[in-house]
Amino acid sequence: MHGLVNKAFQSFVRDTFGVAAWISIARHAELGFEGFESLTHYDPTLTGRVVDAMVVVLNRPRETLFEDMGNYLICHPNCQALRRLLRFGGAGFVDFLFSLDELPERARLALADLDLPQMVLTQMGDDHFVVRVQGALPGCAYVLVGLLRALADDYGTLAVIEHHGDGQGGEVVGVRVLEQGFAEGRHFDLATAGALS
Amino acid sequence: MTGERCDVLALEMDALECLMPMYMALDAVGRIISLGSTLQKILPKSVRQGAFFFDLFTVRRPGRVHSMAQLCPGKGQKVAVALSERGHASFRGAVVPLAGGGVLLNLSFGAGVLEAVRRYALTEADFAPTDLAMEMLYLVEVKSVLTEDLRQKNARLEGEKTQAKAEAQTDPLTGLYNRRALDQALDQFIATQTPFALMHLDLDFFKSVNDTLGHAAGDYVLREVAAALRREMRESDIVARVGGDEFVTVLPGLVAVAKLRAVAQRIIGQILRPMVYEGRPCTVSASIGMTVSNHYTSPKAAEMLADADMALYAAKRAGRGRARMFQSLIPKPA
């Protein structure tokens, strides 16, 4: 698995539960080192071991951890670079939803070896969407649930986002957009790059 | 189709605006008659419409274009233009003829897109849907993040390397150089043909301090000796601990025998000064064997170390607390 993905788990744990929690997870997962490097490739089984260790050490269900991580990726001050990159996907929340299909491709523009979960968006009704997610880590769609909820807030959109279990073509996430422009979203300026992370 | 007019393509202004928010239409005399919304954002209000194109813009490509006839000589072509005022923002694009003698320019920022977004506070809506500007900005942003990540990693590795190097050359107990660092220094002085003296120092009675007062007292004595050596040596000298109670110093540029003897005597004097560890006196002295590189036609580290060692042995045999030059051991030719 790509170092960036592993490092995301590491940063989430460190920034949310503290350094000691991370060290204990790294030991429990028998990593043999304490920190992932962003641009290094790791054995895919390592990521699974880290997630299993998180569940045990933090004593929380996998789904909850994944959702919290999705939220962390958008909301935490240390992840502002990522939030900005995602917001390049669209001017509004619905625009952003339509950019999900392209997200793995966009990521590969920058990092040819980064394999993000495949996402396919289907519009079911005016304000109703379904995203099918296929990734290497079981339950990874819960990360998307947390991430979309946080992004909806970020855009100032009122939306109901839920995991609907496994379906054909992967895990299913349902999105109902109740009101765009429900609240004032967080400011996003294309040109503040450089003031990053 | 060349030269033919395609009437079904006659566009409403809104449609034109949607396709190319950076279009500019000029009439036959070069007056700006219509502008896309993004260009409207960029150009000062007072000059937007009715102003003459050539008053505002300089054409950079093709060269030597100063009139409408040159700008669009009957068919479309690539152009590069720059604002003469307002920070000289530059654009590239295409120009095509319009019915009635005017022209239509469709512009983009090219590689200057990042600067333009910053300067004019542009948003996604300011770009044509077909424009890859957003992807470009996205890539620039990713690149900055990754570059910063790599820079930090580099700094970290550099620090670790410096530390590892220092640790690999240091005797942890005394902070002096170790045998490896000594060998490197000797090799370097020999390679650069720097004349130098080598002193091999061994403590007398150290074993009895260790045996009667314990290892902690022994360690204390070694640290005191190291401190004494550092005091007596110059900044450029190499001071190394090479064994339990053995030290070697290298003194570049110092080969005068009388001076060396004086330095050796000062060191021995320093080490003879009483050392007290937890209220108990630790009495040691030091013997020193020396040799100088200019004695050898082609100095070799191993040979010089062996000779200094032999001089040290002679010093010990002559009674403790003495210094001997290797050269003085050799009988002078009759």
Short mmCIF file of C-alpha atoms in Angstrom, two decimals:
data_model
loop_
_atom_site.label_atom_id
_atom_site.label_comp_id
_atom_site.label_asym_id
_atom_site.label_seq_id
_atom_site.Cartn_x
_atom_site.Cartn_y
_atom_site.Cartn_z
CA MET A 1 0.00 0.00 0.00
CA HIS A 2 1.19 3.50 -0.77
CA GLY A 3 3.03 5.28 2.05
CA LEU A 4 0.59 8.21 1.86
CA VAL A 5 -2.34 5.98 2.77
CA ASN A 6 -0.43 4.39 5.63
CA LYS A 7 0.78 7.75 6.79
CA ALA A 8 -2.79 9.03 6.78
CA PHE A 9 -3.70 6.35 9.34
CA GLN A 10 -0.64 7.23 11.36
CA SER A 11 -1.37 10.98 11.34
CA PHE A 12 -5.01 10.38 12.20
CA VAL A 13 -4.05 8.34 15.26
CA ARG A 14 -1.28 10.70 16.35
CA ASP A 15 -3.31 13.86 15.96
CA THR A 16 -6.48 12.40 17.46
CA PHE A 17 -5.33 9.97 20.14
CA GLY A 18 -1.73 11.07 20.77
CA VAL A 19 1.75 9.83 20.04
CA ALA A 20 1.65 7.15 22.74
CA ALA A 21 -1.44 5.58 21.13
CA TRP A 22 0.33 5.46 17.78
CA ILE A 23 3.47 3.87 19.21
CA SER A 24 1.38 1.27 20.92
CA ILE A 25 -0.48 0.54 17.66
CA ALA A 26 2.80 0.33 15.73
CA ARG A 27 4.05 -2.23 18.28
CA HIS A 28 0.80 -4.14 18.29
CA ALA A 29 0.88 -4.32 14.47
CA GLU A 30 4.53 -5.43 14.69
CA LEU A 31 5.63 -2.82 12.17
CA GLY A 32 9.24 -2.86 13.33
CA PHE A 33 9.44 0.92 12.85
CA GLU A 34 7.59 3.87 14.24
CA GLY A 35 6.73 6.02 11.25
CA PHE A 36 5.65 5.55 7.63
CA GLU A 37 7.29 7.57 4.86
CA SER A 38 4.92 9.23 2.36
CA LEU A 39 6.70 8.16 -0.79
CA THR A 40 7.60 4.60 0.10
CA HIS A 41 5.64 1.49 -0.83
CA TYR A 42 4.73 -0.96 1.90
CA ASP A 43 3.53 -4.51 1.96
CA PRO A 44 -0.28 -4.32 1.57
CA THR A 45 -0.80 -6.54 4.61
CA LEU A 46 0.81 -3.87 6.82
CA THR A 47 -2.17 -1.54 6.40
CA GLY A 48 -4.59 -4.29 7.40
CA ARG A 49 -2.48 -4.99 10.49
CA VAL A 50 -2.44 -1.31 11.44
CA VAL A 51 -6.23 -1.11 11.14
CA ASP A 52 -6.70 -4.29 13.21
CA ALA A 53 -4.31 -2.91 15.83
CA MET A 54 -6.24 0.39 15.90
CA VAL A 55 -9.46 -1.47 16.65
CA VAL A 56 -7.82 -3.35 19.53
CA VAL A 57 -5.69 -0.58 21.05
CA LEU A 58 -8.24 2.22 20.70
CA ASN A 59 -11.11 -0.15 21.54
CA ARG A 60 -13.44 1.26 18.89
CA PRO A 61 -15.28 -0.38 15.99
CA ARG A 62 -13.52 -0.29 12.64
CA GLU A 63 -16.44 1.56 11.01
CA THR A 64 -16.37 4.35 13.60
CA LEU A 65 -12.61 4.73 13.24
CA PHE A 66 -12.87 4.94 9.46
CA GLU A 67 -15.63 7.55 9.64
CA ASP A 68 -13.66 9.60 12.14
CA MET A 69 -10.65 9.38 9.89
CA GLY A 70 -12.66 10.68 6.92
CA ASN A 71 -13.74 13.62 9.06
CA TYR A 72 -10.15 14.15 10.24
CA LEU A 73 -8.86 14.29 6.66
CA ILE A 74 -11.03 17.35 5.99
CA CYS A 75 -11.24 19.10 9.34
CA HIS A 76 -7.89 18.79 11.06
CA PRO A 77 -5.48 21.72 10.68
CA ASN A 78 -2.71 19.26 9.68
CA CYS A 79 -4.76 18.12 6.68
CA GLN A 80 -5.51 21.48 5.10
CA ALA A 81 -3.48 20.59 2.03
CA LEU A 82 -5.70 17.58 1.38
CA ARG A 83 -8.90 19.54 1.99
CA ARG A 84 -7.72 22.10 -0.55
CA LEU A 85 -6.88 19.42 -3.10
CA LEU A 86 -10.33 17.88 -2.74
CA ARG A 87 -12.04 21.24 -3.05
CA PHE A 88 -10.39 21.65 -6.42
CA GLY A 89 -12.90 18.99 -7.47
CA GLY A 90 -15.78 21.40 -7.67
CA ALA A 91 -17.22 24.80 -6.84
CA GLY A 92 -20.17 23.28 -4.97
CA PHE A 93 -20.86 20.06 -3.08
CA VAL A 94 -22.78 18.50 -5.97
CA ASP A 95 -19.98 19.48 -8.38
CA PHE A 96 -17.65 17.78 -5.97
CA LEU A 97 -19.75 14.61 -5.99
CA PHE A 98 -19.48 14.52 -9.77
CA SER A 99 -15.71 14.79 -9.48
CA LEU A 100 -15.48 11.63 -7.33
CA ASP A 101 -15.34 9.40 -10.42
CA GLU A 102 -12.28 11.32 -11.51
CA LEU A 103 -10.60 11.45 -8.11
CA PRO A 104 -8.38 8.35 -8.47
CA GLU A 105 -7.31 9.58 -11.90
CA ARG A 106 -6.58 13.03 -10.58
CA ALA A 107 -4.50 11.52 -7.79
CA ARG A 108 -2.59 9.47 -10.35
CA LEU A 109 -1.80 12.67 -12.29
CA ALA A 110 0.28 13.67 -9.31
CA LEU A 111 1.43 10.28 -8.06
CA ALA A 112 1.33 7.65 -10.76
CA ASP A 113 1.60 4.84 -8.21
CA LEU A 114 -1.17 5.95 -5.86
CA ASP A 115 -4.17 3.63 -6.09
CA LEU A 116 -7.20 5.14 -4.42
CA PRO A 117 -10.43 3.16 -4.12
CA GLN A 118 -12.48 3.24 -7.33
CA MET A 119 -15.63 5.33 -6.94
CA VAL A 120 -18.63 5.37 -9.26
CA LEU A 121 -21.31 8.00 -8.79
CA THR A 122 -24.87 7.42 -9.97
CA GLN A 123 -27.54 10.10 -9.78
CA MET A 124 -30.77 8.48 -8.60
CA GLY A 125 -32.97 11.56 -8.39
CA ASP A 126 -32.62 15.34 -8.36
CA ASP A 127 -30.89 15.38 -5.00
CA HIS A 128 -30.17 11.73 -4.50
CA PHE A 129 -26.89 10.07 -5.34
CA VAL A 130 -25.28 6.71 -4.79
CA VAL A 131 -21.52 6.13 -4.73
CA ARG A 132 -20.19 2.61 -5.17
CA VAL A 133 -16.76 2.19 -3.66
CA GLN A 134 -14.27 -0.56 -4.42
CA GLY A 135 -11.05 -0.49 -2.49
CA ALA A 136 -8.43 -2.82 -1.09
CA LEU A 137 -9.46 -2.27 2.53
CA PRO A 138 -12.83 -3.69 3.57
CA GLY A 139 -14.96 -0.92 5.05
CA CYS A 140 -13.07 1.85 3.26
CA ALA A 141 -16.37 3.41 2.18
CA TYR A 142 -16.82 4.48 5.82
CA VAL A 143 -13.83 6.80 5.30
CA LEU A 144 -15.76 8.29 2.37
CA VAL A 145 -18.85 8.70 4.57
CA GLY A 146 -16.86 10.70 7.15
CA LEU A 147 -15.11 12.65 4.45
CA LEU A 148 -18.31 13.55 2.57
CA ARG A 149 -20.09 14.63 5.76
CA ALA A 150 -17.19 16.92 6.62
CA LEU A 151 -16.98 18.25 3.06
CA ALA A 152 -20.73 18.94 2.96
CA ASP A 153 -20.20 21.12 6.04
CA ASP A 154 -17.19 22.67 4.38
CA TYR A 155 -19.32 23.66 1.39
CA GLY A 156 -22.18 24.80 3.63
CA THR A 157 -24.45 22.07 2.25
CA LEU A 158 -27.05 20.16 4.26
CA ALA A 159 -26.85 16.51 3.24
CA VAL A 160 -27.62 13.06 4.63
CA ILE A 161 -24.81 10.63 3.97
CA GLU A 162 -25.05 6.99 4.93
CA HIS A 163 -23.33 3.67 4.39
CA HIS A 164 -25.79 1.18 2.89
CA GLY A 165 -23.68 -1.94 3.21
CA ASP A 166 -22.23 -4.04 0.43
CA GLY A 167 -23.89 -4.18 -2.92
CA GLN A 168 -23.03 -5.14 -6.45
CA GLY A 169 -19.93 -3.24 -7.50
CA GLY A 170 -18.71 -2.53 -4.00
CA GLU A 171 -19.78 -0.83 -0.81
CA VAL A 172 -22.66 1.59 -1.27
CA VAL A 173 -22.82 5.11 0.09
CA GLY A 174 -26.05 7.05 -0.24
CA VAL A 175 -26.07 10.85 -0.44
CA ARG A 176 -29.19 13.03 -0.18
CA VAL A 177 -28.56 16.70 -0.69
CA LEU A 178 -31.24 18.57 1.25
CA GLU A 179 -30.06 22.13 0.79
CA GLN A 180 -27.05 23.61 -0.94
CA GLY A 181 -26.14 26.93 0.60
CA PHE A 182 -27.71 25.82 3.88
CA ALA A 183 -24.96 27.53 5.84
CA GLU A 184 -22.00 29.62 4.94
CA GLY A 185 -19.26 27.21 3.97
CA ARG A 186 -15.62 27.54 4.86
CA HIS A 187 -13.73 29.98 2.73
CA PHE A 188 -11.90 28.48 -0.20
CA ASP A 189 -9.54 30.51 -2.36
CA LEU A 190 -7.83 28.85 -5.32
CA ALA A 191 -4.70 30.85 -4.76
CA THR A 192 -3.56 30.43 -1.21
CA ALA A 193 -1.24 27.58 -2.16
CA GLY A 194 2.10 27.88 -0.48
CA ALA A 195 0.44 28.61 2.86
CA LEU A 196 -0.04 24.86 3.08
CA SER A 197 0.36 22.30 5.80
CA MET B 1 -14.43 23.79 -45.53
CA THR B 2 -11.69 26.42 -45.66
CA GLY B 3 -13.14 29.83 -46.31
CA GLU B 4 -16.71 28.62 -46.09
CA ARG B 5 -18.98 30.15 -43.53
CA CYS B 6 -20.92 27.83 -41.25
CA ASP B 7 -24.12 29.65 -40.42
CA VAL B 8 -25.40 27.03 -37.99
CA LEU B 9 -22.48 28.02 -35.75
CA ALA B 10 -23.71 31.58 -35.28
CA LEU B 11 -23.69 31.79 -31.48
CA GLU B 12 -25.64 33.74 -28.91
CA MET B 13 -23.40 35.92 -26.72
CA ASP B 14 -24.19 33.74 -23.66
CA ALA B 15 -23.10 30.65 -25.52
CA LEU B 16 -19.89 32.32 -26.60
CA GLU B 17 -19.30 33.39 -23.00
CA CYS B 18 -19.84 29.82 -21.77
CA LEU B 19 -17.41 28.36 -24.29
CA MET B 20 -14.74 31.01 -23.95
CA PRO B 21 -14.87 33.32 -20.97
CA MET B 22 -11.65 34.88 -22.20
CA TYR B 23 -12.72 35.91 -25.68
CA MET B 24 -12.28 39.40 -27.08
CA ALA B 25 -13.94 40.74 -30.24
CA LEU B 26 -12.38 43.66 -32.13
CA ASP B 27 -13.94 45.67 -34.92
CA ALA B 28 -12.18 46.41 -38.20
CA VAL B 29 -10.25 49.35 -36.72
CA GLY B 30 -9.15 47.42 -33.63
CA ARG B 31 -11.66 48.73 -31.10
CA ILE B 32 -12.73 46.26 -28.39
CA ILE B 33 -16.43 45.64 -28.98
CA SER B 34 -17.06 42.70 -26.68
CA LEU B 35 -15.23 40.87 -23.86
CA GLY B 36 -15.63 37.59 -22.01
CA SER B 37 -16.33 37.78 -18.27
CA THR B 38 -12.86 36.66 -17.16
CA LEU B 39 -11.18 39.33 -19.27
CA GLN B 40 -13.67 41.85 -17.88
CA LYS B 41 -12.40 40.97 -14.42
CA ILE B 42 -8.81 41.59 -15.47
CA LEU B 43 -9.00 44.74 -17.55
CA PRO B 44 -9.48 48.09 -15.81
CA LYS B 45 -13.15 49.20 -16.05
CA SER B 46 -12.40 52.44 -17.87
CA VAL B 47 -10.81 50.74 -20.85
CA ARG B 48 -12.97 47.71 -21.30
CA GLN B 49 -15.12 48.67 -24.21
CA GLY B 50 -14.42 51.03 -27.00
CA ALA B 51 -10.72 51.10 -26.18
CA PHE B 52 -8.26 50.32 -28.90
CA PHE B 53 -6.67 46.90 -28.63
CA PHE B 54 -3.22 48.15 -29.62
CA ASP B 55 -3.34 50.83 -26.89
CA LEU B 56 -3.75 48.12 -24.24
CA PHE B 57 -1.90 45.12 -25.58
CA THR B 58 1.48 44.36 -27.05
CA VAL B 59 1.57 41.47 -29.50
CA ARG B 60 4.55 39.24 -28.76
CA ARG B 61 3.83 36.55 -31.29
CA PRO B 62 3.90 36.79 -34.26
CA GLY B 63 6.61 39.46 -34.24
CA ARG B 64 6.24 43.00 -35.61
CA VAL B 65 2.44 43.10 -35.42
CA HIS B 66 1.19 46.65 -34.92
CA SER B 67 -2.02 46.79 -36.94
CA MET B 68 -5.25 44.92 -37.50
CA ALA B 69 -4.17 43.76 -40.96
CA GLN B 70 -1.04 42.16 -39.47
CA LEU B 71 -2.90 40.65 -36.50
CA CYS B 72 -5.21 38.55 -38.60
CA PRO B 73 -4.05 38.32 -42.18
CA GLY B 74 -7.11 36.58 -43.62
CA LYS B 75 -6.92 33.37 -41.60
CA GLY B 76 -6.65 32.24 -38.03
CA GLN B 77 -3.31 31.98 -36.25
CA LYS B 78 -1.70 31.53 -32.87
CA VAL B 79 -1.01 34.67 -30.88
CA ALA B 80 0.75 35.66 -27.71
CA VAL B 81 -0.17 39.06 -26.26
CA ALA B 82 0.64 40.95 -23.09
CA LEU B 83 -1.05 43.80 -21.26
CA SER B 84 1.11 46.86 -21.68
CA GLU B 85 0.04 48.13 -18.25
CA ARG B 86 -1.15 46.44 -15.05
CA GLY B 87 1.80 44.20 -14.33
CA HIS B 88 2.14 42.95 -17.89
CA ALA B 89 -0.04 39.85 -17.56
CA SER B 90 0.48 37.76 -20.67
CA PHE B 91 -1.85 35.52 -22.60
CA ARG B 92 -1.72 33.10 -25.43
CA GLY B 93 -4.44 31.92 -27.72
CA ALA B 94 -5.81 32.13 -31.20
CA VAL B 95 -7.15 34.88 -33.39
CA VAL B 96 -9.67 34.34 -36.20
CA PRO B 97 -11.29 36.76 -38.65
CA LEU B 98 -14.92 37.87 -38.24
CA ALA B 99 -17.35 38.95 -40.89
CA GLY B 100 -17.05 42.69 -41.44
CA GLY B 101 -13.28 42.89 -41.00
CA GLY B 102 -13.10 42.42 -37.23
CA VAL B 103 -11.37 39.62 -35.36
CA LEU B 104 -12.13 37.26 -32.49
CA LEU B 105 -9.38 36.43 -30.00
CA ASN B 106 -9.69 33.50 -27.63
CA LEU B 107 -7.09 33.77 -24.88
CA SER B 108 -5.77 31.69 -22.02
CA PHE B 109 -3.13 32.24 -19.34
CA GLY B 110 -0.81 29.46 -20.40
CA ALA B 111 1.87 28.75 -17.80
CA GLY B 112 1.08 32.04 -16.06
CA VAL B 113 -2.20 30.63 -14.76
CA LEU B 114 -1.05 30.36 -11.15
CA GLU B 115 0.09 33.96 -11.01
CA ALA B 116 -3.13 35.09 -12.72
CA VAL B 117 -5.36 33.21 -10.25
CA ARG B 118 -3.48 34.87 -7.41
CA ARG B 119 -3.43 38.35 -8.89
CA TYR B 120 -7.01 38.53 -10.11
CA ALA B 121 -8.64 36.29 -7.45
CA LEU B 122 -10.03 33.96 -10.12
CA THR B 123 -12.31 31.04 -9.30
CA GLU B 124 -13.26 27.86 -11.09
CA ALA B 125 -16.14 29.70 -12.77
CA ASP B 126 -13.68 31.99 -14.54
CA PHE B 127 -12.32 29.15 -16.64
CA ALA B 128 -13.91 27.39 -19.58
CA PRO B 129 -15.16 23.91 -18.65
CA THR B 130 -12.68 22.47 -21.16
CA ASP B 131 -9.77 24.39 -19.65
CA LEU B 132 -7.32 22.22 -17.71
CA ALA B 133 -6.49 25.13 -15.41
CA MET B 134 -7.97 23.38 -12.38
CA GLU B 135 -5.88 20.28 -13.00
CA MET B 136 -2.87 22.52 -13.40
CA LEU B 137 -3.52 24.29 -10.09
CA TYR B 138 -4.17 20.96 -8.46
CA LEU B 139 -0.83 19.60 -9.67
CA VAL B 140 1.04 22.69 -8.54
CA GLU B 141 -0.51 22.28 -5.13
CA VAL B 142 0.38 18.58 -4.91
CA LYS B 143 3.88 19.37 -6.05
CA SER B 144 4.32 21.99 -3.31
CA VAL B 145 3.07 19.60 -0.66
CA LEU B 146 5.33 16.77 -1.80
CA THR B 147 8.35 19.02 -2.23
CA GLU B 148 7.88 20.31 1.30
CA ASP B 149 7.53 16.75 2.57
CA LEU B 150 10.74 15.73 0.80
CA ARG B 151 12.57 18.81 2.02
CA GLN B 152 11.68 17.97 5.60
CA LYS B 153 12.67 14.37 5.09
CA ASN B 154 16.00 15.47 3.61
CA ALA B 155 16.71 17.76 6.54
CA ARG B 156 15.88 14.94 8.92
CA LEU B 157 18.15 12.48 7.10
CA GLU B 158 20.94 15.06 6.93
CA GLY B 159 20.71 15.59 10.70
CA GLU B 160 20.68 11.87 11.36
CA LYS B 161 23.66 11.40 9.06
CA THR B 162 25.67 14.11 10.82
CA GLN B 163 24.83 12.61 14.17
CA ALA B 164 25.63 9.06 13.05
CA LYS B 165 28.92 10.26 11.63
CA ALA B 166 29.83 12.05 14.86
CA GLU B 167 28.84 9.00 16.90
CA ALA B 168 30.89 6.73 14.64
CA GLN B 169 33.96 8.88 15.30
CA THR B 170 33.54 9.49 19.00
CA ASP B 171 34.56 7.63 22.12
CA PRO B 172 31.34 7.73 24.14
CA LEU B 173 33.05 7.85 27.58
CA THR B 174 35.37 10.82 26.99
CA GLY B 175 33.92 12.49 23.90
CA LEU B 176 37.37 12.25 22.29
CA TYR B 177 37.85 10.80 18.82
CA ASN B 178 38.01 7.02 18.55
CA ARG B 179 40.41 4.76 16.68
CA ARG B 180 38.46 5.07 13.41
CA ALA B 181 38.62 8.88 13.46
CA LEU B 182 42.32 8.73 14.33
CA ASP B 183 43.05 6.47 11.34
CA GLN B 184 41.13 8.83 9.04
CA ALA B 185 43.05 11.85 10.35
CA LEU B 186 46.42 10.11 9.94
CA ASP B 187 45.55 9.05 6.39
CA GLN B 188 44.55 12.60 5.57
CA PHE B 189 47.73 14.20 6.97
CA ILE B 190 49.86 11.66 5.11
CA ALA B 191 47.92 12.09 1.86
CA THR B 192 48.25 15.88 2.00
CA GLN B 193 51.93 15.60 3.08
CA THR B 194 51.28 17.63 6.22
CA PRO B 195 54.19 17.20 8.66
CA PHE B 196 52.96 16.08 12.06
CA ALA B 197 53.95 14.55 15.37
CA LEU B 198 52.35 11.46 16.88
CA MET B 199 52.14 10.99 20.65
CA HIS B 200 51.14 7.73 22.24
CA LEU B 201 50.16 8.20 25.88
CA ASP B 202 49.54 5.44 28.39
CA LEU B 203 48.48 5.94 32.02
CA ASP B 204 50.62 4.56 34.81
CA PHE B 205 48.91 2.97 37.83
CA PHE B 206 45.49 3.14 36.17
CA LYS B 207 44.84 -0.52 36.86
CA SER B 208 45.31 -0.02 40.59
CA VAL B 209 42.78 2.87 40.60
CA ASN B 210 40.30 0.62 38.84
CA ASP B 211 41.00 -2.31 41.15
CA THR B 212 40.93 -0.43 44.47
CA LEU B 213 38.41 2.38 43.81
CA GLY B 214 36.20 0.71 41.22
CA HIS B 215 35.30 1.31 37.60
CA ALA B 216 33.41 4.51 38.29
CA ALA B 217 36.62 6.04 39.66
CA GLY B 218 38.49 4.67 36.63
CA ASP B 219 35.99 6.31 34.28
CA TYR B 220 36.33 9.55 36.19
CA VAL B 221 40.14 9.45 35.76
CA LEU B 222 39.79 8.80 32.02
CA ARG B 223 37.47 11.79 31.65
CA GLU B 224 39.87 13.99 33.64
CA VAL B 225 42.79 12.89 31.45
CA ALA B 226 40.71 13.63 28.35
CA ALA B 227 39.98 17.11 29.72
CA ALA B 228 43.69 17.68 30.43
CA LEU B 229 44.63 16.61 26.91
CA ARG B 230 42.03 18.93 25.42
CA ARG B 231 43.40 21.82 27.48
CA GLU B 232 46.97 21.23 26.39
CA MET B 233 46.23 20.58 22.70
CA ARG B 234 45.50 23.11 20.02
CA GLU B 235 42.18 23.27 18.18
CA SER B 236 43.76 21.65 15.10
CA ASP B 237 45.22 18.69 17.02
CA ILE B 238 43.58 15.29 16.98
CA VAL B 239 43.05 13.69 20.39
CA ALA B 240 41.82 10.11 20.43
CA ARG B 241 41.25 7.39 23.00
CA VAL B 242 42.35 4.15 21.36
CA GLY B 243 42.18 1.63 24.21
CA GLY B 244 41.37 1.27 27.91
CA ASP B 245 43.87 3.83 29.20
CA GLU B 246 45.68 4.59 25.95
CA PHE B 247 45.47 7.87 24.10
CA VAL B 248 46.97 9.03 20.83
CA THR B 249 47.34 12.63 19.78
CA VAL B 250 48.34 13.94 16.36
CA LEU B 251 49.83 17.43 16.14
CA PRO B 252 49.89 18.75 12.57
CA GLY B 253 52.69 21.19 11.77
CA LEU B 254 54.57 20.56 14.99
CA VAL B 255 57.76 18.52 14.42
CA ALA B 256 60.36 20.48 16.48
CA VAL B 257 61.62 17.94 18.99
CA ALA B 258 62.31 20.43 21.82
CA LYS B 259 58.80 21.86 21.56
CA LEU B 260 57.27 18.40 21.52
CA ARG B 261 59.15 17.40 24.65
CA ALA B 262 57.84 20.55 26.36
CA VAL B 263 54.25 19.74 25.33
CA ALA B 264 54.66 16.15 26.57
CA GLN B 265 56.05 17.36 29.91
CA ARG B 266 53.12 19.75 30.34
CA ILE B 267 50.66 16.93 29.69
CA ILE B 268 52.39 14.65 32.18
CA GLY B 269 52.41 17.51 34.71
CA GLN B 270 48.66 18.03 34.23
CA ILE B 271 47.90 14.36 34.71
CA LEU B 272 50.08 14.19 37.86
CA ARG B 273 47.92 16.86 39.50
CA PRO B 274 45.81 15.22 42.20
CA MET B 275 42.40 13.92 41.07
CA VAL B 276 39.81 13.25 43.75
CA TYR B 277 36.85 10.99 43.18
CA GLU B 278 34.18 11.05 45.91
CA GLY B 279 36.71 12.22 48.46
CA ARG B 280 39.35 9.65 47.57
CA PRO B 281 42.54 10.55 45.70
CA CYS B 282 43.17 8.76 42.40
CA THR B 283 46.87 8.83 41.72
CA VAL B 284 47.99 8.19 38.16
CA SER B 285 50.79 9.45 35.98
CA ALA B 286 51.42 9.13 32.26
CA SER B 287 54.16 7.88 29.96
CA ILE B 288 54.46 9.18 26.41
CA GLY B 289 56.15 7.86 23.27
CA MET B 290 56.52 10.18 20.29
CA THR B 291 57.57 10.21 16.68
CA VAL B 292 57.55 12.81 13.90
CA SER B 293 56.55 12.31 10.27
CA ASN B 294 59.50 14.14 8.71
CA HIS B 295 61.75 11.39 10.03
CA TYR B 296 60.29 9.06 7.37
CA THR B 297 60.90 9.25 3.63
CA SER B 298 57.40 7.97 3.07
CA PRO B 299 55.44 8.03 6.34
CA LYS B 300 52.98 5.21 7.01
CA ALA B 301 50.38 5.30 9.78
CA ALA B 302 50.97 1.74 10.99
CA GLU B 303 54.75 2.18 11.10
CA MET B 304 54.54 5.49 12.96
CA LEU B 305 52.07 4.08 15.49
CA ALA B 306 54.38 1.11 16.08
CA ASP B 307 57.40 3.42 16.52
CA ALA B 308 55.53 5.69 18.95
CA ASP B 309 54.52 2.55 20.83
CA MET B 310 58.15 1.44 21.02
CA ALA B 311 59.16 4.88 22.37
CA LEU B 312 56.32 4.60 24.92
CA TYR B 313 57.67 1.21 26.03
CA ALA B 314 61.14 2.77 26.45
CA ALA B 315 59.64 5.60 28.50
CA LYS B 316 57.88 3.13 30.80
CA ARG B 317 61.07 1.12 31.24
CA ALA B 318 63.01 4.25 32.15
CA GLY B 319 60.66 4.82 35.09
CA ARG B 320 57.10 6.22 34.98
CA GLY B 321 56.00 9.73 34.12
CA ARG B 322 58.43 10.22 31.27
CA ALA B 323 58.33 11.05 27.55
CA ARG B 324 60.62 9.58 24.88
CA MET B 325 61.18 10.41 21.19
CA PHE B 326 61.42 7.37 18.95
CA GLN B 327 64.23 9.06 17.04
CA SER B 328 66.42 9.36 20.15
CA LEU B 329 66.27 5.56 20.62
CA ILE B 330 68.17 4.98 17.41
CA PRO B 331 71.91 5.03 17.93
CA LYS B 332 73.46 7.88 15.98
CA PRO B 333 75.74 6.71 13.19
CA ALA B 334 79.37 6.89 14.29
#
